[in-house]
Short mmCIF file of C-alpha atoms and ligand atoms in Angstrom, two decimals:
data_model
loop_
_atom_site.label_atom_id
_atom_site.label_comp_id
_atom_site.label_asym_id
_atom_site.label_seq_id
_atom_site.Cartn_x
_atom_site.Cartn_y
_atom_site.Cartn_z
CA UNK A 11 -19.34 -2.59 9.42
CA UNK A 12 -17.40 0.61 10.12
CA UNK A 13 -13.65 0.23 9.85
CA UNK A 14 -11.81 0.71 13.13
CA UNK A 15 -8.51 1.50 11.47
CA UNK A 16 -7.57 2.87 8.08
CA UNK A 17 -4.32 2.07 6.26
CA UNK A 18 -2.99 3.87 3.17
CA UNK A 19 -0.18 2.36 1.06
CA UNK A 20 1.89 4.95 -0.83
CA UNK A 21 4.44 4.73 -3.65
CA UNK A 22 5.41 7.05 -6.49
CA UNK A 23 3.07 6.11 -9.36
CA UNK A 24 0.37 4.04 -7.56
CA UNK A 25 0.57 1.53 -10.42
CA UNK A 26 3.18 -1.00 -9.18
CA UNK A 27 4.11 -1.27 -5.51
CA UNK A 28 1.26 0.34 -3.55
CA UNK A 29 -1.63 -1.32 -5.43
CA UNK A 30 0.19 -4.64 -4.95
CA UNK A 31 0.48 -3.85 -1.24
CA UNK A 32 -3.21 -2.86 -1.08
CA UNK A 33 -4.38 -6.17 -2.58
CA UNK A 34 -1.96 -8.35 -0.61
CA UNK A 35 -2.72 -6.66 2.73
CA UNK A 36 -6.47 -7.05 2.09
CA UNK A 37 -5.93 -10.77 1.56
CA UNK A 38 -3.77 -11.18 4.69
CA UNK A 39 -6.32 -9.26 6.78
CA UNK A 40 -9.11 -11.51 5.50
CA UNK A 41 -7.06 -14.57 6.50
CA UNK A 42 -6.56 -12.99 9.95
CA UNK A 43 -10.31 -12.37 10.28
CA UNK A 44 -9.87 -8.58 10.20
CA UNK A 45 -11.64 -7.79 6.93
CA UNK A 46 -14.33 -5.22 7.61
CA UNK A 47 -12.34 -3.94 10.60
CA UNK A 48 -9.55 -2.34 8.58
CA UNK A 49 -9.96 -0.15 5.50
CA UNK A 50 -7.07 -0.41 3.01
CA UNK A 51 -6.38 1.97 0.13
CA UNK A 52 -3.37 3.10 -1.91
CA UNK A 53 -2.18 6.29 -3.59
CA UNK A 54 0.85 7.77 -5.33
CA UNK A 55 2.86 10.88 -4.55
CA UNK A 56 2.96 11.57 -8.33
CA UNK A 57 0.03 12.33 -10.63
CA UNK A 58 1.22 10.83 -13.97
CA UNK A 59 -0.91 7.70 -13.75
CA UNK A 60 -4.07 9.01 -12.04
CA UNK A 61 -7.08 6.98 -13.21
CA UNK A 62 -4.94 4.19 -14.70
CA UNK A 63 -5.14 0.53 -13.69
CA UNK A 64 -1.99 -1.04 -12.25
CA UNK A 65 0.93 -1.72 -14.60
CA UNK A 66 0.22 -4.93 -16.57
CA UNK A 67 3.43 -6.51 -15.30
CA UNK A 68 2.33 -5.92 -11.68
CA UNK A 69 -1.10 -7.34 -12.49
CA UNK A 70 0.38 -10.45 -14.13
CA UNK A 71 2.95 -11.22 -11.42
CA UNK A 72 0.32 -10.69 -8.71
CA UNK A 73 -2.24 -12.83 -10.54
CA UNK A 74 0.17 -15.77 -10.49
CA UNK A 75 0.10 -15.60 -6.69
CA UNK A 76 -3.68 -15.24 -6.59
CA UNK A 77 -4.09 -11.46 -6.22
CA UNK A 78 -6.40 -9.54 -8.56
CA UNK A 79 -5.27 -5.93 -9.10
CA UNK A 80 -7.40 -5.31 -12.22
CA UNK A 81 -10.12 -3.22 -10.57
CA UNK A 82 -7.74 -0.80 -8.83
CA UNK A 83 -7.23 2.72 -10.22
CA UNK A 84 -4.39 5.10 -9.44
CA UNK A 85 -4.94 8.29 -7.48
CA UNK A 86 -2.67 10.90 -5.94
CA UNK A 87 -2.21 11.39 -2.20
CA UNK A 88 -4.17 14.38 -0.90
CA UNK A 89 -4.13 16.42 2.31
CA UNK A 90 -7.46 14.83 3.25
CA UNK A 91 -5.71 11.44 3.43
CA UNK A 92 -3.79 12.64 6.48
CA UNK A 93 -7.14 13.06 8.28
CA UNK A 94 -8.79 9.89 7.03
CA UNK A 95 -5.99 7.34 7.51
CA UNK A 96 -4.47 6.21 10.81
CA UNK A 97 -1.46 4.56 9.25
CA UNK A 98 0.24 5.83 6.07
CA UNK A 99 2.90 3.44 4.82
CA UNK A 100 5.57 4.48 2.32
CA UNK A 101 7.31 2.03 -0.01
CA UNK A 102 10.66 3.85 0.00
CA UNK A 103 12.52 6.75 1.61
CA UNK A 104 11.65 9.17 -1.21
CA UNK A 105 7.93 8.44 -0.81
CA UNK A 106 8.29 8.92 2.96
CA UNK A 107 10.09 12.26 2.50
CA UNK A 108 7.30 13.47 0.18
CA UNK A 109 4.67 12.45 2.72
CA UNK A 110 6.49 14.29 5.52
CA UNK A 111 6.45 17.43 3.33
CA UNK A 112 2.74 17.06 2.51
CA UNK A 113 1.61 16.26 6.03
CA UNK A 114 -0.58 19.00 7.58
CA UNK A 115 0.66 20.03 11.03
CA UNK A 116 -2.55 18.85 12.70
CA UNK A 117 -2.44 15.33 11.26
CA UNK A 118 -2.23 12.49 13.76
CA UNK A 119 -1.59 9.85 11.10
CA UNK A 120 1.38 7.57 11.75
CA UNK A 121 3.87 7.65 8.86
CA UNK A 122 6.54 5.02 8.34
CA UNK A 123 8.18 2.68 5.83
CA UNK A 124 5.82 -0.20 5.05
CA UNK A 125 8.43 -2.97 5.04
CA UNK A 126 10.89 -1.37 7.49
CA UNK A 127 13.30 -1.03 4.56
CA UNK A 128 12.70 0.20 1.01
CA UNK A 129 10.61 -1.78 -1.47
CA UNK A 130 12.53 -0.90 -4.67
CA UNK A 131 10.65 0.63 -7.61
CA UNK A 132 10.32 -2.16 -10.25
CA UNK A 133 9.04 0.12 -13.05
CA UNK A 134 12.17 0.36 -15.21
CA UNK A 135 13.58 -3.09 -14.42
CA UNK A 136 12.85 -6.70 -15.37
CA UNK A 137 10.57 -9.44 -14.05
CA UNK A 138 12.76 -10.18 -11.00
CA UNK A 139 11.94 -6.74 -9.62
CA UNK A 140 8.22 -7.46 -9.69
CA UNK A 141 8.79 -10.78 -7.91
CA UNK A 142 10.91 -9.02 -5.29
CA UNK A 143 8.10 -6.52 -4.71
CA UNK A 144 5.67 -9.39 -4.13
CA UNK A 145 8.10 -11.21 -1.80
CA UNK A 146 8.65 -8.09 0.32
CA UNK A 147 5.00 -7.05 0.24
CA UNK A 148 3.76 -10.51 1.29
CA UNK A 149 6.17 -10.67 4.23
CA UNK A 150 5.43 -7.09 5.36
CA UNK A 151 1.66 -7.60 4.99
CA UNK A 152 1.77 -10.73 7.16
CA UNK A 153 3.72 -8.80 9.80
CA UNK A 154 1.27 -5.89 9.59
CA UNK A 155 -1.74 -8.20 9.86
CA UNK A 156 -0.21 -9.64 13.07
CA UNK A 157 0.44 -6.11 14.40
CA UNK A 158 -3.12 -4.99 13.63
CA UNK A 159 -4.55 -8.16 15.22
CA UNK A 160 -2.72 -7.17 18.42
CA UNK A 161 -3.82 -3.53 18.15
CA UNK A 162 -7.46 -4.28 17.49
CA UNK A 163 -7.91 -7.50 19.44
CA UNK A 164 -9.70 -10.40 17.82
CA UNK A 165 -13.31 -9.42 18.59
P1 4NP B 5 5.30 2.61 -8.42
O1 4NP B 5 6.22 2.50 -9.73
O2 4NP B 5 5.75 3.86 -7.69
O3 4NP B 5 5.64 1.37 -7.66
O4 4NP B 5 3.87 2.69 -8.90
C1 4NP B 5 6.34 3.55 -10.65
C2 4NP B 5 5.46 3.66 -11.69
C3 4NP B 5 5.59 4.69 -12.60
C4 4NP B 5 6.62 5.60 -12.47
C5 4NP B 5 7.49 5.50 -11.40
C6 4NP B 5 7.35 4.47 -10.50
N1 4NP B 5 6.78 6.62 -13.41
O5 4NP B 5 7.75 7.40 -13.29
O6 4NP B 5 5.96 6.77 -14.32
#
């Protein structure tokens, strides 16, 4: 099946927030019956972790809620992403500002904050930060799945 809409989740490292958002949104879309209709990917504005799996803490907190992040690998956002993806969703204002800078003038991709407010970077904090990421990402993914159901119809 060819995807009718493509969504890219973006954070700084692509090892904590955006891979979590990628896996959770995939799950919520499957529940909504939209898997196969929407392509979901994630990337980072930075290049430090390219090729790495998600941070072990993100993997472990996500696993406890039933999400498997282990097969994901970090990559950096590229200009080509602005052609490929319809919706590019930033985790925080700094990620969004970077994306605005990178965006080619001809891109028609819609850029915005994923959760409507920042999803704070959990990298240098404790376990509560990783739980907060999951709480915010689950709520925002459910809202996005509802939005995409409306946009695409249920067929
Ligand atoms: P993320 O978290 O942007 O949610 O993947 C971070 C991971 C690594 C770094 C920063 C944020 N870092 O500076 O290495």
